[in-house]
PDB file of C-alpha atoms in Angstrom:
ATOM      1  CA  MET H   1      93.459  84.110 109.958  1.00  0.00           C
ATOM      2  CA  LYS H   2      94.300  87.797 108.753  1.00  0.00           C
ATOM      3  CA  LYS H   3      94.713  88.729 105.225  1.00  0.00           C
ATOM      4  CA  ALA H   4      96.817  91.542 104.220  1.00  0.00           C
ATOM      5  CA  LEU H   5      97.038  93.842 100.878  1.00  0.00           C
ATOM      6  CA  TYR H   6      99.979  96.201 100.252  1.00  0.00           C
ATOM      7  CA  PHE H   7      99.649  99.288  98.122  1.00  0.00           C
ATOM      8  CA  VAL H   8     101.214 102.690  97.749  1.00  0.00           C
ATOM      9  CA  VAL H   9      98.338 105.262  98.834  1.00  0.00           C
ATOM     10  CA  GLY H  10     100.018 107.653  96.480  1.00  0.00           C
ATOM     11  CA  ILE H  11     100.155 111.263  96.022  1.00  0.00           C
ATOM     12  CA  MET H  12      97.708 112.334  98.617  1.00  0.00           C
ATOM     13  CA  ALA H  13      96.062 115.694  99.128  1.00  0.00           C
ATOM     14  CA  ILE H  14      97.308 119.062  97.848  1.00  0.00           C
ATOM     15  CA  LEU H  15     101.034 119.199  96.924  1.00  0.00           C
ATOM     16  CA  SER H  16     101.786 122.374  98.965  1.00  0.00           C
ATOM     17  CA  PHE H  17     105.478 121.889  99.106  1.00  0.00           C
ATOM     18  CA  SER H  18     107.698 121.752  96.182  1.00  0.00           C
ATOM     19  CA  LEU H  19     109.782 119.033  97.766  1.00  0.00           C
ATOM     20  CA  VAL H  20     106.769 116.685  98.163  1.00  0.00           C
ATOM     21  CA  ALA H  21     105.678 117.423  94.573  1.00  0.00           C
ATOM     22  CA  ALA H  22     109.272 116.675  93.317  1.00  0.00           C
ATOM     23  CA  GLN H  23     109.419 113.371  95.308  1.00  0.00           C
ATOM     24  CA  SER H  24     106.066 112.117  93.874  1.00  0.00           C
ATOM     25  CA  GLY H  25     107.072 112.705  90.504  1.00  0.00           C
ATOM     26  CA  LEU H  26     103.699 113.619  89.253  1.00  0.00           C
ATOM     27  CA  PRO H  27     103.242 117.131  87.347  1.00  0.00           C
ATOM     28  CA  GLY H  28     101.307 119.972  88.964  1.00  0.00           C
ATOM     29  CA  ALA H  29      99.310 120.012  92.025  1.00  0.00           C
ATOM     30  CA  GLY H  30      95.964 118.512  93.640  1.00  0.00           C
ATOM     31  CA  TRP H  31      97.077 114.818  93.591  1.00  0.00           C
ATOM     32  CA  GLU H  32      95.167 112.459  95.992  1.00  0.00           C
ATOM     33  CA  SER H  33      94.256 108.894  96.511  1.00  0.00           C
ATOM     34  CA  GLY H  34      91.437 106.872  97.550  1.00  0.00           C
ATOM     35  CA  GLN H  35      91.152 103.018  98.458  1.00  0.00           C
ATOM     36  CA  GLN H  36      88.074 100.942  97.817  1.00  0.00           C
ATOM     37  CA  ILE H  37      88.341  97.492  99.900  1.00  0.00           C
ATOM     38  CA  GLN H  38      85.615  94.762  99.359  1.00  0.00           C
ATOM     39  CA  ASN H  39      84.980  91.837 101.453  1.00  0.00           C
ATOM     40  CA  ILE H  40      85.150  88.557  99.224  1.00  0.00           C
ATOM     41  CA  GLY H  41      85.185  86.198 102.017  1.00  0.00           C
ATOM     42  CA  SER H  42      82.541  84.007 103.608  1.00  0.00           C
ATOM     43  CA  GLY H  43      81.468  86.141 106.501  1.00  0.00           C
ATOM     44  CA  PRO H  44      81.305  89.724 107.813  1.00  0.00           C
ATOM     45  CA  ALA H  45      84.797  91.389 107.751  1.00  0.00           C
ATOM     46  CA  ASN H  46      86.736  93.543 110.126  1.00  0.00           C
ATOM     47  CA  ILE H  47      89.006  95.697 107.985  1.00  0.00           C
ATOM     48  CA  ILE H  48      92.090  97.571 109.345  1.00  0.00           C
ATOM     49  CA  PHE H  49      93.902 100.270 107.144  1.00  0.00           C
ATOM     50  CA  THR H  50      97.352 101.577 108.308  1.00  0.00           C
ATOM     51  CA  ALA H  51      99.265 104.158 106.327  1.00  0.00           C
ATOM     52  CA  TYR H  52     102.993 104.456 106.454  1.00  0.00           C
ATOM     53  CA  GLY H  53     105.239 107.402 105.592  1.00  0.00           C
ATOM     54  CA  THR H  54     108.426 107.034 103.626  1.00  0.00           C
ATOM     55  CA  ASP H  55     110.239 107.365 107.130  1.00  0.00           C
ATOM     56  CA  GLY H  56     108.393 104.463 108.555  1.00  0.00           C
ATOM     57  CA  THR H  57     105.974 106.305 110.681  1.00  0.00           C
ATOM     58  CA  SER H  58     102.658 104.766 110.844  1.00  0.00           C
ATOM     59  CA  TYR H  59      99.081 106.389 110.833  1.00  0.00           C
ATOM     60  CA  ASP H  60      95.871 104.907 112.016  1.00  0.00           C
ATOM     61  CA  CYS H  61      93.165 105.141 109.439  1.00  0.00           C
ATOM     62  CA  GLY H  62      90.611 103.360 111.554  1.00  0.00           C
ATOM     63  CA  THR H  63      88.744  99.882 111.347  1.00  0.00           C
ATOM     64  CA  SER H  64      85.741  99.271 109.383  1.00  0.00           C
ATOM     65  CA  SER H  65      83.762  96.595 111.584  1.00  0.00           C
ATOM     66  CA  GLY H  66      81.182  93.928 110.241  1.00  0.00           C
ATOM     67  CA  VAL H  67      81.574  94.705 106.610  1.00  0.00           C
ATOM     68  CA  ALA H  68      78.899  92.539 104.872  1.00  0.00           C
ATOM     69  CA  ILE H  69      79.935  89.734 102.427  1.00  0.00           C
ATOM     70  CA  GLY H  70      80.245  91.305  98.930  1.00  0.00           C
ATOM     71  CA  ALA H  71      80.321  94.934 100.349  1.00  0.00           C
ATOM     72  CA  SER H  72      83.037  97.299 100.177  1.00  0.00           C
ATOM     73  CA  VAL H  73      84.332 100.392 102.064  1.00  0.00           C
ATOM     74  CA  ASN H  74      86.007 103.409 100.841  1.00  0.00           C
ATOM     75  CA  VAL H  75      89.318 104.899 102.797  1.00  0.00           C
ATOM     76  CA  GLN H  76      90.313 108.325 101.981  1.00  0.00           C
ATOM     77  CA  THR H  77      93.770 108.943 103.087  1.00  0.00           C
ATOM     78  CA  ALA H  78      93.177 112.480 104.035  1.00  0.00           C
ATOM     79  CA  ASN H  79      91.183 111.213 106.937  1.00  0.00           C
ATOM     80  CA  CYS H  80      93.859 109.083 108.550  1.00  0.00           C
ATOM     81  CA  THR H  81      95.046 110.374 112.108  1.00  0.00           C
ATOM     82  CA  GLY H  82      97.990 112.579 111.824  1.00  0.00           C
ATOM     83  CA  VAL H  83      98.199 112.725 107.941  1.00  0.00           C
ATOM     84  CA  SER H  84      98.924 115.973 106.544  1.00  0.00           C
ATOM     85  CA  ALA H  85      98.663 117.717 103.125  1.00  0.00           C
ATOM     86  CA  GLY H  86     101.428 116.626 100.933  1.00  0.00           C
ATOM     87  CA  PHE H  87     101.602 113.048 102.335  1.00  0.00           C
ATOM     88  CA  VAL H  88     103.289 110.463 100.127  1.00  0.00           C
ATOM     89  CA  GLY H  89     103.441 106.907 101.426  1.00  0.00           C
ATOM     90  CA  SER H  90     102.167 103.343 101.429  1.00  0.00           C
ATOM     91  CA  ALA H  91      99.559 101.297 103.239  1.00  0.00           C
ATOM     92  CA  VAL H  92      98.822  97.958 104.664  1.00  0.00           C
ATOM     93  CA  VAL H  93      95.225  96.684 104.865  1.00  0.00           C
ATOM     94  CA  SER H  94      94.433  93.706 106.905  1.00  0.00           C
ATOM     95  CA  ALA H  95      91.232  91.722 107.605  1.00  0.00           C
ATOM     96  CA  ASP H  96      89.847  88.502 109.038  1.00  0.00           C
ATOM     97  CA  GLN H  97      88.214  87.554 105.621  1.00  0.00           C
ATOM     98  CA  GLU H  98      89.414  87.566 102.164  1.00  0.00           C
ATOM     99  CA  ILE H  99      89.611  91.089 100.754  1.00  0.00           C
ATOM    100  CA  ALA H 100      90.366  92.616  97.339  1.00  0.00           C
ATOM    101  CA  ALA H 101      91.286  96.284  96.856  1.00  0.00           C
ATOM    102  CA  ILE H 102      91.727  99.046  94.127  1.00  0.00           C
ATOM    103  CA  VAL H 103      93.401 102.449  94.561  1.00  0.00           C
ATOM    104  CA  ASN H 104      92.449 105.446  92.690  1.00  0.00           C
ATOM    105  CA  VAL H 105      95.012 108.289  92.127  1.00  0.00           C
ATOM    106  CA  ASN H 106      93.641 111.495  90.733  1.00  0.00           C
ATOM    107  CA  ASN H 107      93.746 115.329  90.503  1.00  0.00           C
ATOM    108  CA  ARG H 108      90.074 115.797  90.374  1.00  0.00           C
ATOM    109  CA  THR H 109      89.980 119.168  92.396  1.00  0.00           C
ATOM    110  CA  VAL H 110      92.132 120.813  89.598  1.00  0.00           C
ATOM    111  CA  SER H 111      91.972 118.764  86.474  1.00  0.00           C
ATOM    112  CA  THR H 112      90.849 115.548  84.870  1.00  0.00           C
ATOM    113  CA  ALA H 113      93.856 113.017  85.526  1.00  0.00           C
ATOM    114  CA  ALA H 114      92.936 109.697  87.148  1.00  0.00           C
ATOM    115  CA  GLY H 115      94.389 106.210  87.231  1.00  0.00           C
ATOM    116  CA  GLN H 116      93.602 102.957  89.137  1.00  0.00           C
ATOM    117  CA  TYR H 117      95.460  99.944  90.075  1.00  0.00           C
ATOM    118  CA  LYS H 118      94.715  96.698  92.287  1.00  0.00           C
ATOM    119  CA  GLY H 119      96.503  96.386  95.595  1.00  0.00           C
ATOM    120  CA  THR H 120      98.875  93.440  96.123  1.00  0.00           C
ATOM    121  CA  ASP H 121      97.770  90.231  98.147  1.00  0.00           C
ATOM    122  CA  GLY H 122     100.272  89.427 100.981  1.00  0.00           C
ATOM    123  CA  ALA H 123     100.796  86.069  99.391  1.00  0.00           C
ATOM    124  CA  SER H 124     101.739  87.675  95.926  1.00  0.00           C
ATOM    125  CA  THR H 125     104.457  89.934  97.194  1.00  0.00           C
ATOM    126  CA  ALA H 126     107.968  88.938  95.935  1.00  0.00           C
ATOM    127  CA  THR H 127     111.662  89.623  96.260  1.00  0.00           C
ATOM    128  CA  THR H 128     111.615  90.791  92.656  1.00  0.00           C
ATOM    129  CA  VAL H 129     109.030  92.916  90.883  1.00  0.00           C
ATOM    130  CA  ASN H 130     109.005  93.611  87.260  1.00  0.00           C
ATOM    131  CA  PHE H 131     107.826  96.479  85.171  1.00  0.00           C
ATOM    132  CA  PRO H 132     107.801  95.901  81.278  1.00  0.00           C
ATOM    133  CA  LEU H 133     107.519  99.607  80.450  1.00  0.00           C
ATOM    134  CA  VAL H 134     109.601 102.635  81.556  1.00  0.00           C
ATOM    135  CA  LYS H 135     109.490 105.853  79.900  1.00  0.00           C
ATOM    136  CA  ALA H 136     111.899 108.634  80.574  1.00  0.00           C
ATOM    137  CA  ASP H 137     110.521 111.664  79.122  1.00  0.00           C
ATOM    138  CA  PHE H 138     109.862 109.592  75.933  1.00  0.00           C
ATOM    139  CA  ALA H 139     107.450 111.429  73.554  1.00  0.00           C
ATOM    140  CA  GLY H 140     106.665 113.783  76.556  1.00  0.00           C
ATOM    141  CA  ARG H 141     105.729 110.897  78.853  1.00  0.00           C
ATOM    142  CA  THR H 142     107.404 109.727  81.999  1.00  0.00           C
ATOM    143  CA  THR H 143     106.833 106.648  84.322  1.00  0.00           C
ATOM    144  CA  THR H 144     107.318 107.043  88.018  1.00  0.00           C
ATOM    145  CA  PHE H 145     107.394 103.763  90.239  1.00  0.00           C
ATOM    146  CA  TYR H 146     106.431 103.317  93.629  1.00  0.00           C
ATOM    147  CA  VAL H 147     107.994 100.248  95.513  1.00  0.00           C
ATOM    148  CA  GLN H 148     106.943  99.168  99.038  1.00  0.00           C
ATOM    149  CA  ASN H 149     109.102  97.125 101.459  1.00  0.00           C
ATOM    150  CA  ALA H 150     106.303  94.489 102.498  1.00  0.00           C
ATOM    151  CA  GLY H 151     108.955  92.890 104.915  1.00  0.00           C
ATOM    152  CA  SER H 152     109.051  93.435 108.773  1.00  0.00           C
ATOM    153  CA  THR H 153     112.436  94.900 108.820  1.00  0.00           C
ATOM    154  CA  ALA H 154     114.380  97.882 106.861  1.00  0.00           C
ATOM    155  CA  ALA H 155     115.840  96.756 103.453  1.00  0.00           C
ATOM    156  CA  ASP H 156     117.852  98.046 100.532  1.00  0.00           C
ATOM    157  CA  ILE H 157     115.892  98.114  97.333  1.00  0.00           C
ATOM    158  CA  THR H 158     117.815  98.077  93.987  1.00  0.00           C
ATOM    159  CA  ALA H 159     116.175  99.381  90.757  1.00  0.00           C
ATOM    160  CA  THR H 160     117.712  98.018  87.427  1.00  0.00           C
ATOM    161  CA  PHE H 161     116.753  99.846  84.374  1.00  0.00           C
ATOM    162  CA  ASN H 162     117.310  98.441  80.713  1.00  0.00           C
ATOM    163  CA  THR H 163     116.447 101.447  78.317  1.00  0.00           C
ATOM    164  CA  GLY H 164     117.260 102.801  75.060  1.00  0.00           C
ATOM    165  CA  PRO H 165     115.584 104.280  71.808  1.00  0.00           C
ATOM    166  CA  LEU H 166     112.325 102.364  70.740  1.00  0.00           C
ATOM    167  CA  ASN H 167     113.440  98.597  70.250  1.00  0.00           C
ATOM    168  CA  GLY H 168     117.082  99.708  69.941  1.00  0.00           C
ATOM    169  CA  ALA H 169     120.081  98.773  71.721  1.00  0.00           C
ATOM    170  CA  THR H 170     119.678  99.181  75.592  1.00  0.00           C
ATOM    171  CA  THR H 171     121.850 100.091  78.457  1.00  0.00           C
ATOM    172  CA  THR H 172     121.647  98.577  81.988  1.00  0.00           C
ATOM    173  CA  ARG H 173     121.674 101.292  84.833  1.00  0.00           C
ATOM    174  CA  SER H 174     121.135 100.643  88.408  1.00  0.00           C
ATOM    175  CA  HIS H 175     120.306 102.669  91.662  1.00  0.00           C
ATOM    176  CA  THR H 176     119.956 101.371  95.149  1.00  0.00           C
ATOM    177  CA  TYR H 177     117.621 102.990  97.810  1.00  0.00           C
ATOM    178  CA  SER H 178     119.206 102.086 101.200  1.00  0.00           C
ATOM    179  CA  ALA H 179     117.367 101.114 104.198  1.00  0.00           C
ATOM    180  CA  VAL H 180     113.797 101.558 103.271  1.00  0.00           C
ATOM    181  CA  PRO H 181     111.808 100.945 106.513  1.00  0.00           C
ATOM    182  CA  ALA H 182     109.452  98.142 106.854  1.00  0.00           C
ATOM    183  CA  ASN H 183     105.842  98.687 105.117  1.00  0.00           C
ATOM    184  CA  SER H 184     107.215 101.974 103.706  1.00  0.00           C
ATOM    185  CA  MET H 185     107.690 102.780 100.140  1.00  0.00           C
ATOM    186  CA  VAL H 186     110.417 104.674  97.918  1.00  0.00           C
ATOM    187  CA  VAL H 187     109.595 106.607  94.773  1.00  0.00           C
ATOM    188  CA  VAL H 188     111.696 105.246  91.910  1.00  0.00           C
ATOM    189  CA  SER H 189     112.669 107.459  88.915  1.00  0.00           C
ATOM    190  CA  ALA H 190     114.572 106.626  86.057  1.00  0.00           C
ATOM    191  CA  ALA H 191     116.486 109.857  86.651  1.00  0.00           C
ATOM    192  CA  ASP H 192     117.922 108.444  89.978  1.00  0.00           C
ATOM    193  CA  ALA H 193     119.733 105.874  87.715  1.00  0.00           C
ATOM    194  CA  SER H 194     120.872 108.755  85.244  1.00  0.00           C
ATOM    195  CA  VAL H 195     118.696 107.265  82.469  1.00  0.00           C
ATOM    196  CA  PRO H 196     118.791 109.974  79.685  1.00  0.00           C
ATOM    197  CA  ALA H 197     115.614 111.722  78.391  1.00  0.00           C
ATOM    198  CA  GLY H 198     113.940 110.236  75.566  1.00  0.00           C
ATOM    199  CA  GLU H 199     114.628 106.442  76.363  1.00  0.00           C
ATOM    200  CA  LEU H 200     112.327 103.737  77.058  1.00  0.00           C
ATOM    201  CA  GLY H 201     112.555 100.165  78.166  1.00  0.00           C
ATOM    202  CA  SER H 202     111.987  97.959  81.341  1.00  0.00           C
ATOM    203  CA  LEU H 203     112.621  97.960  85.289  1.00  0.00           C
ATOM    204  CA  THR H 204     113.424  95.205  87.594  1.00  0.00           C
ATOM    205  CA  VAL H 205     113.367  95.979  91.375  1.00  0.00           C
ATOM    206  CA  SER H 206     114.779  93.500  93.955  1.00  0.00           C
ATOM    207  CA  SER H 207     115.361  93.222  97.658  1.00  0.00           C
ATOM    208  CA  ALA H 208     116.162  90.781 100.389  1.00  0.00           C
ATOM    209  CA  ASN H 209     112.495  91.553 101.541  1.00  0.00           C
ATOM    210  CA  ALA H 210     109.331  90.836  99.696  1.00  0.00           C
ATOM    211  CA  LEU H 211     108.097  93.894  97.678  1.00  0.00           C
ATOM    212  CA  ALA H 212     104.962  95.286  96.309  1.00  0.00           C
ATOM    213  CA  GLY H 213     105.076  97.915  93.617  1.00  0.00           C
ATOM    214  CA  SER H 214     102.952 100.301  91.234  1.00  0.00           C
ATOM    215  CA  SER H 215     103.753 102.563  88.348  1.00  0.00           C
ATOM    216  CA  LEU H 216     102.064 105.782  87.033  1.00  0.00           C
ATOM    217  CA  GLU H 217     102.640 107.096  83.536  1.00  0.00           C
ATOM    218  CA  HIS H 218     102.093 110.731  83.241  1.00  0.00           C
ATOM    219  CA  GLU H 219     103.020 113.926  81.181  1.00  0.00           C
ATOM    220  CA  THR H 220     106.641 114.757  81.973  1.00  0.00           C
ATOM    221  CA  THR H 221     105.643 118.467  82.656  1.00  0.00           C
ATOM    222  CA  ALA H 222     102.278 120.154  83.031  1.00  0.00           C
ATOM    223  CA  THR H 223     100.741 122.909  85.023  1.00  0.00           C
ATOM    224  CA  SER H 224      97.953 120.369  85.781  1.00  0.00           C
ATOM    225  CA  GLY H 225      98.262 116.891  84.788  1.00  0.00           C
ATOM    226  CA  SER H 226      95.517 116.047  82.380  1.00  0.00           C
ATOM    227  CA  ASN H 227      95.683 112.321  82.226  1.00  0.00           C
ATOM    228  CA  LEU H 228      97.235 109.276  84.113  1.00  0.00           C
ATOM    229  CA  GLN H 229      97.828 105.601  83.545  1.00  0.00           C
ATOM    230  CA  ALA H 230      98.333 103.224  86.486  1.00  0.00           C
ATOM    231  CA  SER H 231      99.335  99.749  86.961  1.00  0.00           C
ATOM    232  CA  ARG H 232     100.586  97.244  89.618  1.00  0.00           C
ATOM    233  CA  GLY H 233     104.207  95.787  89.287  1.00  0.00           C
ATOM    234  CA  PHE H 234     104.354  92.038  88.092  1.00  0.00           C
ATOM    235  CA  THR H 235     105.453  89.269  90.538  1.00  0.00           C
ATOM    236  CA  PRO H 236     106.011  85.534  89.620  1.00  0.00           C
ATOM    237  CA  ALA H 237     102.270  84.896  90.322  1.00  0.00           C
ATOM    238  CA  ASP H 238     101.674  87.079  87.177  1.00  0.00           C
ATOM    239  CA  GLU H 239     104.161  85.614  84.732  1.00  0.00           C
ATOM    240  CA  ALA H 240     103.664  83.092  82.096  1.00  0.00           C
ATOM    241  CA  THR H 241     104.940  81.843  78.731  1.00  0.00           C
ATOM    242  CA  THR H 242     101.588  82.877  77.079  1.00  0.00           C
ATOM    243  CA  VAL H 243      99.834  86.150  77.618  1.00  0.00           C
ATOM    244  CA  TYR H 244      96.818  87.707  76.005  1.00  0.00           C
ATOM    245  CA  CYS H 245      95.972  91.321  74.952  1.00  0.00           C
ATOM    246  CA  PRO H 246      92.045  91.411  74.802  1.00  0.00           C
ATOM    247  CA  LEU H 247      92.175  94.749  72.780  1.00  0.00           C
ATOM    248  CA  TYR H 248      94.753  95.706  70.105  1.00  0.00           C
ATOM    249  CA  ARG H 249      94.329  98.183  67.394  1.00  0.00           C
ATOM    250  CA  LYS H 250      95.873 100.451  64.855  1.00  0.00           C
ATOM    251  CA  SER H 251      94.644 103.753  63.778  1.00  0.00           C
ATOM    252  CA  HIS H 252      91.146 102.821  65.067  1.00  0.00           C
ATOM    253  CA  THR H 253      88.191 105.364  65.321  1.00  0.00           C
ATOM    254  CA  PRO H 254      88.544 108.883  63.976  1.00  0.00           C
ATOM    255  CA  ASN H 255      90.851 109.612  66.858  1.00  0.00           C
ATOM    256  CA  GLY H 256      93.404 107.132  65.215  1.00  0.00           C
ATOM    257  CA  PHE H 257      94.103 104.961  68.365  1.00  0.00           C
ATOM    258  CA  SER H 258      96.869 102.556  68.307  1.00  0.00           C
ATOM    259  CA  THR H 259      98.035 100.027  70.852  1.00  0.00           C
ATOM    260  CA  GLY H 260     101.513  99.234  72.209  1.00  0.00           C
ATOM    261  CA  ALA H 261     102.007  95.687  73.690  1.00  0.00           C
ATOM    262  CA  GLN H 262     105.106  95.771  75.897  1.00  0.00           C
ATOM    263  CA  VAL H 263     106.568  92.346  76.870  1.00  0.00           C
ATOM    264  CA  GLN H 264     109.533  91.720  79.123  1.00  0.00           C
ATOM    265  CA  ASN H 265     111.754  88.854  79.348  1.00  0.00           C
ATOM    266  CA  VAL H 266     111.683  87.937  83.100  1.00  0.00           C
ATOM    267  CA  GLY H 267     113.686  84.614  82.527  1.00  0.00           C
ATOM    268  CA  SER H 268     117.464  84.326  83.147  1.00  0.00           C
ATOM    269  CA  GLY H 269     118.441  84.120  79.418  1.00  0.00           C
ATOM    270  CA  PRO H 270     117.500  85.291  75.872  1.00  0.00           C
ATOM    271  CA  THR H 271     114.151  84.119  74.632  1.00  0.00           C
ATOM    272  CA  ASP H 272     112.301  84.310  71.403  1.00  0.00           C
ATOM    273  CA  VAL H 273     109.000  86.120  71.635  1.00  0.00           C
ATOM    274  CA  THR H 274     106.369  85.829  69.243  1.00  0.00           C
ATOM    275  CA  PHE H 275     103.588  88.389  68.825  1.00  0.00           C
ATOM    276  CA  THR H 276     100.384  87.161  66.793  1.00  0.00           C
ATOM    277  CA  PHE H 277      97.409  89.490  65.606  1.00  0.00           C
ATOM    278  CA  GLY H 278      95.092  87.901  63.229  1.00  0.00           C
ATOM    279  CA  SER H 279      97.226  86.556  60.126  1.00  0.00           C
ATOM    280  CA  TYR H 280      99.980  88.805  61.331  1.00  0.00           C
ATOM    281  CA  SER H 281     102.928  87.301  63.279  1.00  0.00           C
ATOM    282  CA  ASP H 282     106.379  88.568  64.244  1.00  0.00           C
ATOM    283  CA  THR H 283     109.275  86.997  66.480  1.00  0.00           C
ATOM    284  CA  GLN H 284     111.841  88.850  68.346  1.00  0.00           C
ATOM    285  CA  THR H 285     114.792  87.780  70.617  1.00  0.00           C
ATOM    286  CA  VAL H 286     114.608  89.455  73.927  1.00  0.00           C
ATOM    287  CA  ASP H 287     117.449  89.480  76.307  1.00  0.00           C
ATOM    288  CA  ALA H 288     116.873  88.605  80.133  1.00  0.00           C
ATOM    289  CA  GLY H 289     115.405  91.610  82.006  1.00  0.00           C
ATOM    290  CA  LYS H 290     114.616  93.545  78.694  1.00  0.00           C
ATOM    291  CA  SER H 291     111.555  94.357  76.913  1.00  0.00           C
ATOM    292  CA  PHE H 292     110.171  94.880  73.300  1.00  0.00           C
ATOM    293  CA  THR H 293     107.476  97.054  71.904  1.00  0.00           C
ATOM    294  CA  PHE H 294     105.185  95.809  69.479  1.00  0.00           C
ATOM    295  CA  PHE H 295     103.429  98.986  68.539  1.00  0.00           C
ATOM    296  CA  ALA H 296     100.673  98.781  66.100  1.00  0.00           C
ATOM    297  CA  GLY H 297     101.411 102.328  64.488  1.00  0.00           C
ATOM    298  CA  SER H 298     104.915 101.083  63.436  1.00  0.00           C
ATOM    299  CA  ILE H 299     103.758  97.527  62.035  1.00  0.00           C
ATOM    300  CA  ALA H 300     103.245  97.802  58.195  1.00  0.00           C
ATOM    301  CA  GLY H 301     101.592  94.318  58.122  1.00  0.00           C
ATOM    302  CA  ILE H 302      98.765  95.491  60.138  1.00  0.00           C
ATOM    303  CA  ALA H 303      96.042  97.368  58.375  1.00  0.00           C
ATOM    304  CA  ASN H 304      94.884 100.895  59.368  1.00  0.00           C
ATOM    305  CA  GLY H 305      91.461 100.553  61.216  1.00  0.00           C
ATOM    306  CA  SER H 306      92.285  97.199  62.486  1.00  0.00           C
ATOM    307  CA  VAL H 307      90.805  96.169  65.969  1.00  0.00           C
ATOM    308  CA  GLY H 308      90.862  92.819  67.758  1.00  0.00           C
ATOM    309  CA  SER H 309      92.970  90.612  70.285  1.00  0.00           C
ATOM    310  CA  ALA H 310      96.556  89.636  70.116  1.00  0.00           C
ATOM    311  CA  SER H 311      98.621  86.866  71.956  1.00  0.00           C
ATOM    312  CA  ILE H 312     102.422  86.798  72.826  1.00  0.00           C
ATOM    313  CA  THR H 313     104.194  83.478  73.426  1.00  0.00           C
ATOM    314  CA  SER H 314     107.779  82.632  74.418  1.00  0.00           C
TER     315      SER H 314
END
């Protein structure tokens, strides 16, 4: 039985055309991606990697045959047949054994930015994908989203943003991307839904087809991006009434690092969300689809220099 993983192969090779750079959403040039795929099955694996452009065109990236149990292979999108500089797209990896994969997006040829996220197993795709954190040029940071149609036919994808000032009143704005081809992805930007600069909040994407998604947080503007944060979108398989934050800190180390824990209500109605860090506890009511930020730097009840773990329940 073949297993499949879905993921955006991101902003690949040198962004030699301004149109591609604008579509990618990342600042500067030199962005590329590589994929590391591991055989976690019980026998040798035959791994097939296929890339897809945003127009639905497929690109053969080859087959890795007889990959040993526990071993991994690296696929550079630049080596896929027919892929040219400036490619932005998605990929489907299939195998005859269980596999796991991570994607590394970086601009190592020109700067120091890099971010990694895990691929989405075919069984974990869903018609709704949630992203607890959206930044629209908030404190000079912006989040760009990459949402893949994991179905077998073209489908509309709707992005619904709930944003506002930090933990303030939010406004709901939506944008629909029409007829996204099967296996292809669309770049989702808060600007597409006319979200004003300076706001933050959450995003929910939905479709009649199953979806997979990832997000990249980056500097809003930069000649060459110097840092990047990457994550995978949340599907129902990831959601729970209790979540744990293994690392949470306030003004920790000489650099003064502080943590922000972003929690999104993925239910159908308002819910009370309780954040606990040591002896400190705070409960907030969060409306459906919206999020709240428990930012250590703004919490007077947590002492400077604190470091530990936190939990969030609803």
